[in-house]
Coordinates of C-alpha atoms in Angstrom, one line a residue:
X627 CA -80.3 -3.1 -82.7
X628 CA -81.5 -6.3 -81.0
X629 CA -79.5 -9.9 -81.5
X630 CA -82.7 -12.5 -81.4
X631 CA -81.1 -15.7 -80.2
X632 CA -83.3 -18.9 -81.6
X633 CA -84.9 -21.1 -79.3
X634 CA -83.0 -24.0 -81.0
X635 CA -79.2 -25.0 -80.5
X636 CA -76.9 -24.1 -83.1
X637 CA -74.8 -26.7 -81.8
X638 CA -72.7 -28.1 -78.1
X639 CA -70.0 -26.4 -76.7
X640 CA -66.9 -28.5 -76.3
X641 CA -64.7 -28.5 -73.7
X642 CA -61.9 -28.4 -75.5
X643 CA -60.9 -25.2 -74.0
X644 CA -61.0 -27.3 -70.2
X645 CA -59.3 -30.3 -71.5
X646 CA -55.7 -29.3 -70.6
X647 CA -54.0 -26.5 -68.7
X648 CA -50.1 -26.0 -68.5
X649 CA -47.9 -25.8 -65.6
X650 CA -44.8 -25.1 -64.1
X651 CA -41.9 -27.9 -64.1
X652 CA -43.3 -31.1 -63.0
X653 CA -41.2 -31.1 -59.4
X654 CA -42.8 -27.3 -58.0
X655 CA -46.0 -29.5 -58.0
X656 CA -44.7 -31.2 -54.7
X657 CA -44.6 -27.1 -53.4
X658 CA -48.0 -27.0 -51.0
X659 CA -48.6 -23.1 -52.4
X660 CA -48.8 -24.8 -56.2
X661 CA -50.8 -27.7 -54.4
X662 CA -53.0 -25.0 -52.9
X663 CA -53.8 -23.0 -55.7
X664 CA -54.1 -25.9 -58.3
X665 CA -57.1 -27.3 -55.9
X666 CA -58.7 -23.8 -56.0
X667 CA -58.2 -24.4 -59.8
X668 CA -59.9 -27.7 -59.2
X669 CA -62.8 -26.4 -57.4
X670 CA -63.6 -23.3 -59.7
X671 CA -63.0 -24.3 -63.3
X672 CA -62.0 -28.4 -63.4
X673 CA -59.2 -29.3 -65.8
X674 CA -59.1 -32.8 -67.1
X675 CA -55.4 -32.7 -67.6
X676 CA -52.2 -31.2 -66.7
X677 CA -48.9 -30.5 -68.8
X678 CA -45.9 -29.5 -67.9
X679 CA -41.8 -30.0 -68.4
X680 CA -38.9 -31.7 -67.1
X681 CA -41.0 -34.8 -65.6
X682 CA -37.7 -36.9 -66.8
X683 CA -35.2 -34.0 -65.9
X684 CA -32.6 -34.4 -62.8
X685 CA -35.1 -32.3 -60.5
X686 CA -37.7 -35.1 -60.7
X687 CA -34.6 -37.9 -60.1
X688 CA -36.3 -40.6 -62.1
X689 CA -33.4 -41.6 -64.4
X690 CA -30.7 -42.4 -61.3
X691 CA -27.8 -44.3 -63.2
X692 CA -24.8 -46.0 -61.1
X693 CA -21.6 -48.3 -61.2
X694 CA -21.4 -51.7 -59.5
X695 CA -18.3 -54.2 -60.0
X696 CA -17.5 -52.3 -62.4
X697 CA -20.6 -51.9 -64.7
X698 CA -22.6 -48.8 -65.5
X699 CA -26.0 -49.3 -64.8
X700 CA -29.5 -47.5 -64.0
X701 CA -32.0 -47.4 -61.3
X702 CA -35.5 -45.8 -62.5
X703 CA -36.7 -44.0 -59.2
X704 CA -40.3 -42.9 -59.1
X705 CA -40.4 -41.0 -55.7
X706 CA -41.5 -37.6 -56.5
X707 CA -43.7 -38.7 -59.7
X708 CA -45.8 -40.9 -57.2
X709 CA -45.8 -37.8 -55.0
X710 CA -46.8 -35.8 -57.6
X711 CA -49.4 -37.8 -59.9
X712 CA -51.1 -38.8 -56.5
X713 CA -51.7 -35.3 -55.6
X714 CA -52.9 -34.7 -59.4
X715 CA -55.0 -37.0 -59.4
X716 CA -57.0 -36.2 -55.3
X717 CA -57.8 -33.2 -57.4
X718 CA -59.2 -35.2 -60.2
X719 CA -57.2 -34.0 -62.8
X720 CA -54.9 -36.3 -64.4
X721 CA -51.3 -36.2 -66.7
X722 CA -50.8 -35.0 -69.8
X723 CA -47.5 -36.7 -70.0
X724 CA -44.5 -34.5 -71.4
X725 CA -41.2 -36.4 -72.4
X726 CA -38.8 -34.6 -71.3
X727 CA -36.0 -33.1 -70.9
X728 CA -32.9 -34.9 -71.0
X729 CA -31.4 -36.2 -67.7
X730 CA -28.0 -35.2 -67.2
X731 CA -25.9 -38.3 -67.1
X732 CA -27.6 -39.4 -70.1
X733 CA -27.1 -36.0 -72.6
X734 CA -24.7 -35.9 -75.4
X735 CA -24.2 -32.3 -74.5
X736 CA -24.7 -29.8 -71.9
X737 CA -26.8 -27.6 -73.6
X738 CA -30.3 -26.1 -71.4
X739 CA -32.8 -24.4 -70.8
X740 CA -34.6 -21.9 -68.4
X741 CA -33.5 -21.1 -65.1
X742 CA -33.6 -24.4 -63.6
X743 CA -31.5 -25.9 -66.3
X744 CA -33.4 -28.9 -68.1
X745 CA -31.3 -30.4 -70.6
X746 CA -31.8 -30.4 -74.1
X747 CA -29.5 -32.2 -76.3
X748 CA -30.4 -35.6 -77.4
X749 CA -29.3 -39.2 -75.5
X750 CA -26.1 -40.7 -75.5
X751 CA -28.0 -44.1 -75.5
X752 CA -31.2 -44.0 -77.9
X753 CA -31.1 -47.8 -76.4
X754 CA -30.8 -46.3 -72.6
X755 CA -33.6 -43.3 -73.7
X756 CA -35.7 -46.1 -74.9
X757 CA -35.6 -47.6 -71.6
X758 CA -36.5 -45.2 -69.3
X759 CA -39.0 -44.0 -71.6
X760 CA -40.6 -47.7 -71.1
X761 CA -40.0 -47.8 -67.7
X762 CA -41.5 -44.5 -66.6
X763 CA -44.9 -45.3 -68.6
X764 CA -44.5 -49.1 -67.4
X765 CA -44.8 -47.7 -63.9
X766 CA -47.6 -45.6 -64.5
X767 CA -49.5 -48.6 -65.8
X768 CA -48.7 -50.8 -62.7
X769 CA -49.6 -47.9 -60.4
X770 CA -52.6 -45.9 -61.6
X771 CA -53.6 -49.3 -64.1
X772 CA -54.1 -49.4 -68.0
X773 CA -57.6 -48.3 -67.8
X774 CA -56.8 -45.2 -66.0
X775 CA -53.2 -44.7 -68.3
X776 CA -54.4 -45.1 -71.3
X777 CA -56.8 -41.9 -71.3
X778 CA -53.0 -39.6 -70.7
X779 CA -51.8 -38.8 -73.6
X780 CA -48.1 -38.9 -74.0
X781 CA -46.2 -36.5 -75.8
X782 CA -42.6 -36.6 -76.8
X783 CA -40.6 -33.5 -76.2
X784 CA -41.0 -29.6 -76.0
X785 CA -40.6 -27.3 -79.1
X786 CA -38.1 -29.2 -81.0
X787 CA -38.1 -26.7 -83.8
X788 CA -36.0 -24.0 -81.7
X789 CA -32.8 -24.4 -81.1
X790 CA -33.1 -23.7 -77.3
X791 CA -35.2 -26.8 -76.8
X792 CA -33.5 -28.8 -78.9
X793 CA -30.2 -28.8 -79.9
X794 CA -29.6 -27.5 -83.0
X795 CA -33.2 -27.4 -83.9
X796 CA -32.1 -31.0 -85.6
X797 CA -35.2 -32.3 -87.3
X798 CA -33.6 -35.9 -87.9
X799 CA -32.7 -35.9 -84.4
X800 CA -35.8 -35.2 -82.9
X801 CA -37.6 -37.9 -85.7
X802 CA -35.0 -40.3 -84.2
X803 CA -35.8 -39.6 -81.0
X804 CA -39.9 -39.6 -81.4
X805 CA -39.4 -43.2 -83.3
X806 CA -37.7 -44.4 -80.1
X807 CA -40.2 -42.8 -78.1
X808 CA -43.1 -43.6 -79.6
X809 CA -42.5 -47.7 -79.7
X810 CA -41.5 -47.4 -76.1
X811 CA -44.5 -46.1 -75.4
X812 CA -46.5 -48.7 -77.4
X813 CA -44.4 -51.7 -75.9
X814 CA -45.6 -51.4 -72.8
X815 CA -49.5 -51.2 -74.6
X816 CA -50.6 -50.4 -77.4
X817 CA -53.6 -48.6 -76.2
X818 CA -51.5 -45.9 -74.6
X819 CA -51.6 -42.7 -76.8
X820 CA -48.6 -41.3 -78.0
X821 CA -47.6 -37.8 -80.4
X822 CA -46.3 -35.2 -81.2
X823 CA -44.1 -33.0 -82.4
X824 CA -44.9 -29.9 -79.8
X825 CA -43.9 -27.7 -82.0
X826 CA -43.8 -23.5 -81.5
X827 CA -45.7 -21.2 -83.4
X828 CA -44.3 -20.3 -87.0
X829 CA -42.7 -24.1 -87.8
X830 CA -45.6 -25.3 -89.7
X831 CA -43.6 -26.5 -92.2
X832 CA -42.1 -29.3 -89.7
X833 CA -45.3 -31.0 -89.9
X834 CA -45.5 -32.9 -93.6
X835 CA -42.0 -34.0 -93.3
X836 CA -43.1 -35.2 -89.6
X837 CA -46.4 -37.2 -91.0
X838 CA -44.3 -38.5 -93.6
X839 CA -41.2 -40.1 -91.5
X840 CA -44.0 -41.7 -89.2
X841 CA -45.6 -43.1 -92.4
X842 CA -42.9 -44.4 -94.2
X843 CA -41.2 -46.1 -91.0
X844 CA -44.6 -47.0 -89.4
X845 CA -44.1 -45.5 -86.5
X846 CA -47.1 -45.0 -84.1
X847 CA -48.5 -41.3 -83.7
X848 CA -52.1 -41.3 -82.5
X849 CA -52.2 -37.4 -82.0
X850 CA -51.3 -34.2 -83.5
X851 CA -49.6 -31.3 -80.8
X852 CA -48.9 -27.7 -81.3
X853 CA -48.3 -24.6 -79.6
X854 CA -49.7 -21.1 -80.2
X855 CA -49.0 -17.6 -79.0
X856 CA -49.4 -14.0 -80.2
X857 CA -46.5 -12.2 -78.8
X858 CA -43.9 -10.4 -80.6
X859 CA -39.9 -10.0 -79.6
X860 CA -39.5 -9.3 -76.2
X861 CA -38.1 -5.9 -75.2
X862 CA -36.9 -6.4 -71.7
X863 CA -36.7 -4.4 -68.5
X864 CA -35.3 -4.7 -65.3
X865 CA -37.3 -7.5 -64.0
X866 CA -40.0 -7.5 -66.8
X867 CA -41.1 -7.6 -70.8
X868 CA -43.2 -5.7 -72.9
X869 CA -44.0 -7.2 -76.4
X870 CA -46.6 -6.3 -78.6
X871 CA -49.3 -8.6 -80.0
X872 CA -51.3 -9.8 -82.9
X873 CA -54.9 -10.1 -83.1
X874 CA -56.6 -12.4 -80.7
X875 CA -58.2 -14.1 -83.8
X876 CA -54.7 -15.1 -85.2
X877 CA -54.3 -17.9 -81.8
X878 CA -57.7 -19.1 -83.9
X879 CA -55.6 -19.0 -87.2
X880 CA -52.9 -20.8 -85.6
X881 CA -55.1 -23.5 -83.9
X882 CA -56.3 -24.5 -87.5
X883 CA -53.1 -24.9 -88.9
X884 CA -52.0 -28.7 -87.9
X885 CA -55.2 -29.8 -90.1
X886 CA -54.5 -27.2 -93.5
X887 CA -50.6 -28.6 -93.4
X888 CA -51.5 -32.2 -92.5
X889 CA -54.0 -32.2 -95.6
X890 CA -53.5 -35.2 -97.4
X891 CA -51.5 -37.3 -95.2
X892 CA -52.0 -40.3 -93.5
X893 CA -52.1 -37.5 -90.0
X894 CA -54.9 -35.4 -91.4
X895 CA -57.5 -37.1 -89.3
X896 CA -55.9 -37.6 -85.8
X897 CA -56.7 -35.5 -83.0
X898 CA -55.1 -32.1 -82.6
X899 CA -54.2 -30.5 -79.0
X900 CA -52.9 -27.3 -78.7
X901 CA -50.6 -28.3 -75.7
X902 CA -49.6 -24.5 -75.3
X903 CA -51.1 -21.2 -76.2
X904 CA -51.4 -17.8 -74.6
X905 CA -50.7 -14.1 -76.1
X906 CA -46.9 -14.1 -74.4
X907 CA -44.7 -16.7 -73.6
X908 CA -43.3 -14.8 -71.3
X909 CA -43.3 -15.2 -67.3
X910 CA -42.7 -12.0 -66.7
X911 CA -44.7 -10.0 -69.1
X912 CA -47.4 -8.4 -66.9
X913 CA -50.3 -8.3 -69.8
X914 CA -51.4 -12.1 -68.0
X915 CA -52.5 -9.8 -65.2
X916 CA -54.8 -7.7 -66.6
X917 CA -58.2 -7.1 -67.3
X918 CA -57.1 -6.2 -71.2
X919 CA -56.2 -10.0 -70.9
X920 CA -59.2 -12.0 -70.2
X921 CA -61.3 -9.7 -72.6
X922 CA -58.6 -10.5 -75.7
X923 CA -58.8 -14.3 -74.7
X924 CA -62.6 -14.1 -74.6
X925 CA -63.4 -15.3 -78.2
X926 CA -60.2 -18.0 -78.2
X927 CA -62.3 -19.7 -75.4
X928 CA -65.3 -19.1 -76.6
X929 CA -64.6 -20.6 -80.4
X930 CA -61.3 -22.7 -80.1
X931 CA -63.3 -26.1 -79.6
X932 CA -64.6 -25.8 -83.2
X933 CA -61.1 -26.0 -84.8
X934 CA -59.3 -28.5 -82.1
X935 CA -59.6 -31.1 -79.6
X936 CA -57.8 -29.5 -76.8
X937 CA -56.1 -26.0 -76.3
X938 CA -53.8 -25.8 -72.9
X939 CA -53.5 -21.9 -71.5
X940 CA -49.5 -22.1 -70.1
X941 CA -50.0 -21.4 -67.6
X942 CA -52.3 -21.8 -64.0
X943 CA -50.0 -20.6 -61.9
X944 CA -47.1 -17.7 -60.8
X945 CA -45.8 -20.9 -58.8
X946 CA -43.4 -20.5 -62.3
X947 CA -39.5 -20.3 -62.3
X948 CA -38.5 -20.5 -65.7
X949 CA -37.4 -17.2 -65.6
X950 CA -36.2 -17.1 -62.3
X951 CA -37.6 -16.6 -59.0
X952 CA -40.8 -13.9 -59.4
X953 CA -39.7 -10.8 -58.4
X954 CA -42.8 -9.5 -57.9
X955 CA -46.0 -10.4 -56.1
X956 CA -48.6 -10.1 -59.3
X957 CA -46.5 -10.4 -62.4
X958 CA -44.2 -13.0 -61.5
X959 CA -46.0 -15.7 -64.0
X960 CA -48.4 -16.4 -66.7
X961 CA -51.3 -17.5 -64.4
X962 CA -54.8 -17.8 -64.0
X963 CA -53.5 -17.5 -60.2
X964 CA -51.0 -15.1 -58.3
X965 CA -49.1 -14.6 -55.1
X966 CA -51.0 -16.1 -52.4
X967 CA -54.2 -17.6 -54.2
X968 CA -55.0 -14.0 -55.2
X969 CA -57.3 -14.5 -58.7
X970 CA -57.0 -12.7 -62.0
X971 CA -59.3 -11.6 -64.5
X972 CA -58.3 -14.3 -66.5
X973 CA -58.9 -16.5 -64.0
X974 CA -62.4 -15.4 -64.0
X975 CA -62.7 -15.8 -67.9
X976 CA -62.1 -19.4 -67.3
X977 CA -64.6 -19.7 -64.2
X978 CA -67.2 -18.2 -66.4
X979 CA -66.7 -20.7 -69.3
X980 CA -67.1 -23.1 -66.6
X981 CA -70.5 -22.1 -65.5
X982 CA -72.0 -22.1 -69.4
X983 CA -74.6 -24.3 -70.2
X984 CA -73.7 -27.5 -72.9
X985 CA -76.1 -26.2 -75.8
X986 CA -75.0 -23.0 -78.0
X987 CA -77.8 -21.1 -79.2
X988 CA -75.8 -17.9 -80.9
X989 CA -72.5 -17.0 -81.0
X990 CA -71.2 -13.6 -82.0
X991 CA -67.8 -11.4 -82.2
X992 CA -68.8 -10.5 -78.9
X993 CA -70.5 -13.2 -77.4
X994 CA -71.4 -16.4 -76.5
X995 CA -75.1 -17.6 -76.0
X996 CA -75.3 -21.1 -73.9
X997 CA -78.2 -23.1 -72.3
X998 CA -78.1 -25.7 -69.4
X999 CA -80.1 -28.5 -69.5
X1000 CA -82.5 -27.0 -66.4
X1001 CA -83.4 -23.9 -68.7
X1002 CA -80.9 -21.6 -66.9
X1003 CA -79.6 -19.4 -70.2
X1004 CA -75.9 -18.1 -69.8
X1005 CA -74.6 -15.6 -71.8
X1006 CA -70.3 -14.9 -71.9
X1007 CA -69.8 -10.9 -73.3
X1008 CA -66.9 -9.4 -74.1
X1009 CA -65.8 -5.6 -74.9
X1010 CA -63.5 -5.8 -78.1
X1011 CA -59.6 -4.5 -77.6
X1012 CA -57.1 -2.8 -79.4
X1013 CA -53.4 -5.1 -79.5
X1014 CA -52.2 -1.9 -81.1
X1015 CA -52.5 0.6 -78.4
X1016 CA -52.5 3.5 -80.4
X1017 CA -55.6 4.1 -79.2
X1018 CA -57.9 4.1 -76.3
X1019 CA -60.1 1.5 -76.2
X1020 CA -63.6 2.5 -75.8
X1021 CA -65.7 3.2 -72.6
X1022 CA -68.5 1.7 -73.1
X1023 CA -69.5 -1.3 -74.9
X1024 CA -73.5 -2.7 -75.7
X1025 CA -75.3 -5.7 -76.3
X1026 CA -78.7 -6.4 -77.0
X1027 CA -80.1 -10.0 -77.4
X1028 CA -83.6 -11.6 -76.9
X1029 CA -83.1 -14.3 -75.4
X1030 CA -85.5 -17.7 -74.9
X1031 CA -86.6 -18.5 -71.0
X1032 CA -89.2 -20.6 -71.0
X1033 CA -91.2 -23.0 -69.9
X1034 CA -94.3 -21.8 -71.0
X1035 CA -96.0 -19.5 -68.5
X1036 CA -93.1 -17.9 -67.3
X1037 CA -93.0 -14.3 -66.3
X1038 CA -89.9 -13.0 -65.1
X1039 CA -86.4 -14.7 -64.9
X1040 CA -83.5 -13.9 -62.6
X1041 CA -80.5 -12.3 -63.5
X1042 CA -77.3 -13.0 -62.1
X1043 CA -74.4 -10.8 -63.6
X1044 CA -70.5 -11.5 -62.6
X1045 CA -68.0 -8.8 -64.5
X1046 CA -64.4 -8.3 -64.2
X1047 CA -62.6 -4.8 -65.8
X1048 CA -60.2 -2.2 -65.7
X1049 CA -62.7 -1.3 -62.2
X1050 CA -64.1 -4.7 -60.8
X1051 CA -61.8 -8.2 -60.2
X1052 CA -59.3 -6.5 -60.9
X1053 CA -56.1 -7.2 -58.5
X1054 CA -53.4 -5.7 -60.7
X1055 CA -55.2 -2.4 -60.7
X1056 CA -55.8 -2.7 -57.0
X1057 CA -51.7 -3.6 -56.8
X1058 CA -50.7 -0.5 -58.6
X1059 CA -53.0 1.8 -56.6
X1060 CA -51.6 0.6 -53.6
X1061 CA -48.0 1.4 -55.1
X1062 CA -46.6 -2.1 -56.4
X1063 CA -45.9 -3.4 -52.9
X1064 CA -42.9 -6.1 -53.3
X1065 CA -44.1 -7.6 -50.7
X1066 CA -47.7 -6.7 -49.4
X1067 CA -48.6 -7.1 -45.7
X1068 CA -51.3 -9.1 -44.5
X1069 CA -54.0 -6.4 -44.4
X1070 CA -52.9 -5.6 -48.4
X1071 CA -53.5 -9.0 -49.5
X1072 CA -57.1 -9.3 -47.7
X1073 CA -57.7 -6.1 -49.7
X1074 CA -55.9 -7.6 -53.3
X1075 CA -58.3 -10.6 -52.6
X1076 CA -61.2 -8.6 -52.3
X1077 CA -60.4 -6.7 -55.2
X1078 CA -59.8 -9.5 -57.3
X1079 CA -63.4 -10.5 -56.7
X1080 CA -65.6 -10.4 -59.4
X1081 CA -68.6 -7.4 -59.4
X1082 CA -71.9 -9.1 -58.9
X1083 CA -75.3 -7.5 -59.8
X1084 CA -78.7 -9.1 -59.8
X1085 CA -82.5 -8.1 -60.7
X1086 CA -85.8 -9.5 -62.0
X1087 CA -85.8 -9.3 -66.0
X1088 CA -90.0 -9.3 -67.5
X1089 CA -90.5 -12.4 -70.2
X1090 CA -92.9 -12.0 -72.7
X1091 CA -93.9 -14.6 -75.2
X1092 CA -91.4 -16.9 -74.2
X1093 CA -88.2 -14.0 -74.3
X1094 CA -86.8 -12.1 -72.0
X1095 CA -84.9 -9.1 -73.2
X1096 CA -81.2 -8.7 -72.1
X1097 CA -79.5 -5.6 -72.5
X1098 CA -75.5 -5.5 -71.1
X1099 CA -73.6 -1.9 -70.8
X1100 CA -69.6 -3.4 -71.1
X1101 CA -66.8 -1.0 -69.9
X1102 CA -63.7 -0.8 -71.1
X1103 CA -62.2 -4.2 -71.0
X1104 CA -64.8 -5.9 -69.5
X1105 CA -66.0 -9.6 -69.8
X1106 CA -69.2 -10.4 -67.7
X1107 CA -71.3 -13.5 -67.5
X1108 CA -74.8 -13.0 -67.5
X1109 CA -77.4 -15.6 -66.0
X1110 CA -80.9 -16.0 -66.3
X1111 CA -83.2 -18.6 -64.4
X1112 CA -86.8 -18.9 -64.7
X1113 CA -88.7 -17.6 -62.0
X1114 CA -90.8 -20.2 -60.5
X1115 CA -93.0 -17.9 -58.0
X1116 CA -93.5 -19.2 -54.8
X1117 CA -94.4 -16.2 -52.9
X1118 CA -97.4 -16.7 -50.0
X1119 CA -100.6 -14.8 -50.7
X1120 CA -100.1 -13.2 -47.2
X1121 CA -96.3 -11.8 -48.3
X1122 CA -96.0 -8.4 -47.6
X1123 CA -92.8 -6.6 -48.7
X1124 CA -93.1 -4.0 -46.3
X1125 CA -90.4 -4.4 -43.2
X1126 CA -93.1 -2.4 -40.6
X1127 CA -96.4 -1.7 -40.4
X1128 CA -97.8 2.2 -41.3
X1129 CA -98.9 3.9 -38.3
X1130 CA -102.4 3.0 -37.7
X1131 CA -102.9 0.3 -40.7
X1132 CA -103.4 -3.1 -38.2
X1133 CA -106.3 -5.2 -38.3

């Protein structure tokens, strides 16, 4: 049966799902690889923001503390954050500032987390924490300026509700510590945006108690941030994890859930951002490779921006140590990108987003319907997955739709179709055939770049009556972008599409 799409919009997509994108620890940003691949990033799909840990950990050396005549004091050096929010912002995307974690000389405990050890047990000095909190946003105000500042959100600490981000899992501490923060933040200008609490998935009930400490101390929280993933416990291999995972539409659950628990408080109305979501958590859980991937993220980026204001996929790159070095070229990270710049269906899924118009004319379970402002109609598709794998999923996938190409007049409309699958931009698939190099050779990544391209198909598609009927053949896995442009005819009366003249046929 035959989807007719209305000629009217239902409504504008957001770009909530472009708003933020996750990262690595702050310092691998002065890597040139991570450099590299974040302007490819740039060019492709253009994030507004980046977030990412341990800007205030030792590896960043912003919190420097020392002893003269006798006194302890502190030096706030801003070395590798200039390097770093300079190079951010040449690619036009700008902070999404993390506080966070704990340097060193100024823990209570030595308590961390990840591979590169950031520390997470609170201050020593809330007075001293304060101070470097208002220093580091001080400086960002004096370098970049307050007009530029105030549109980075700052957001005060990691996933407080686990014990391995925060000590304890102490939910007075981590108040404590946000009420510090948060006037900090605010006494340098009260413009700048501050919030919280970060918290992981399944810690809902953190959030009344949150909204009601900021409320009865008057504390300043001018957004609300959560994270959001799918994955279940982790059974690990040597060098790896497999989980399994819920539903794709329970990331959608999850993103709605700040507003249903904030109901009623003096909260309920701020901005929500997602500052984290995926379906693993996991670096080294090879599912971010595939083409399964971008097809079970499909409808989270196609619907997320009607329940939040922001939701940050963790994250762009492999360029990603927090379980360790990557041990292998293609699953060492969550990212859009891997070893070498080499792209990934789910890289795709996001480069497609980006080329969707602003109007929505018809959504469905397995697609989105999008038209620019020049008439150009883009349509996102998706084949539906299985997360339980008992199954397989199915070979073949259709969709139907009438779709609007005007102006009036027109004829025939050009379609443009980019798919990635189990068979086409696919680079994992291309990786295993080859027989998992560990480290491919020059002439194997030319032919894991190639592979990772997407397919691309075109052809002249009839309009009738204003409509142009689509009709899309999905494999398995598959999430294509289909675009159509009216035809504007500007073929010469003398055109002849023969390449030579018949034998005896010249005037």
């Amino acid at each position: 049966m035959r989807g007719t799409v209305p000629e009217r919009p239902i409504g504008l997509l957001t770009d909530a799902w472009r708003t933020c994108v996750g990262t690595g620890r702050f310092d691998l940003a002065l890597r040139r690889d991570y450099q590299d691949s974040l302007a490819l990033v740039q060019r492709d799909i253009g994030f507004r923001h980046i977030r990412g840990h341990g800007l205030l950990s030792d590896g960043a050396g912003v919190h420097r503390p020392y002893s003269y005549q006798g006194e302890r004091r502190v030096r706030h050096a801003f070395t590798y954050v200039d390097q770093v929010v300079d190079a951010y912002l040449a690619m036009g995307v700008r902070p999404f500032v993390e506080l966070g974690f704990m340097p060193s000389a100024l823990a209570c405990g030595d308590q961390t987390v990840f591979w590169w050890r950031g520390n997470v047990t609170p201050p020593r000095s809330y007075t001293e924490w304060g101070d470097l909190v208002r220093a580091t946003v001080a400086h960002l105000v004096d370098r970049y300026g307050i007009d530029e500042v105030r549109g980075w959100p700052v957001e005060v600490w990691n996933e407080p509700n686990l014990t391995a981000f925060w000590q304890g899992a102490d939910q007075d501490a981590y108040h404590r510590l946000y009420e510090v923060s948060a006037h900090a933040v605010k006494d340098v200008d009260a413009s700048l945006q501050v919030g919280g609490p970060a918290l992981s998935p399944g810690a809902d009930e953190w959030l009344k108690p949150f909204a009601e400490f900021v409320t009865d101390r008057d504390v300043p929280v001018d957004f609300v941030s959560r994270h959001a993933y799918t994955s279940g416990p982790a059974r690990h291999l040597p060098f790896g994890t497999r989980q399994t995972l819920a539903p794709a539409a329970d990331l959608l659950e999850q993103f709605a859930a700040p507003r249903r628990h904030l109901a009623g408080t003096a909260l309920a109305d701020l901005p929500v951002h997602i500052t984290e979501f995926n379906s693993s958590y996991r670096p080294d859980n090879p599912i971010h490779d595939t083409a399964f991937h971008a097809a079970y993220l499909a409808p989270v980026l196609a619907g997320g921006g009607d329940l939040v204001d922001s939701f940050s996929y963790w994250t762009f790159s492999d360029v990603f140590e927090e379980e360790g070095v990557p041990t292998a070229p293609l699953h060492g990270g969550f990212g859009l990108l891997t070893h070498r710049q080499i792209k990934k269906p789910t890289y795709h899924l996001y480069a497609f987003m980006a080329r969707l118009g602003d109007e929505v004319l018809a959504r469905g379970p397995d697609h989105l319907v999008t038209r620019h402002p020049d008439g150009r109609v883009a349509v996102l598709a998706w084949a539906p997955v299985d997360v339980t794998g008992r199954e397989p999923a199915p070979e073949r996938h259709t969709l139907s739709l009438s779709v609007p190409i005007g102006p009036p007049g027109t004829v025939s409309a050009f379609l443009l179709r980019s798919s990635v699958s189990e068979d086409a931009g696919n680079a994992w698939a291309a990786w295993r055939e080859m027989g998992s190099p560990h480290s491919p050779r020059p002439r194997q990544l030319d032919a894991l770049r190639e592979a990772a391209e997407p397919a691309r198909t075109h052809r002249a598609v009839p309009v009738a009556a204003g409509r142009a009927d689509l009709d899309l053949v999905l494999t398995r896995h598959e999430v294509t972008l289909a675009e159509l442009t009216p035809v504007v005819d500007e073929t010469p009366p003398w055109w002849d599409d023969r390449l030579l003249d018949p034998p005896g046929d010249r005037q």
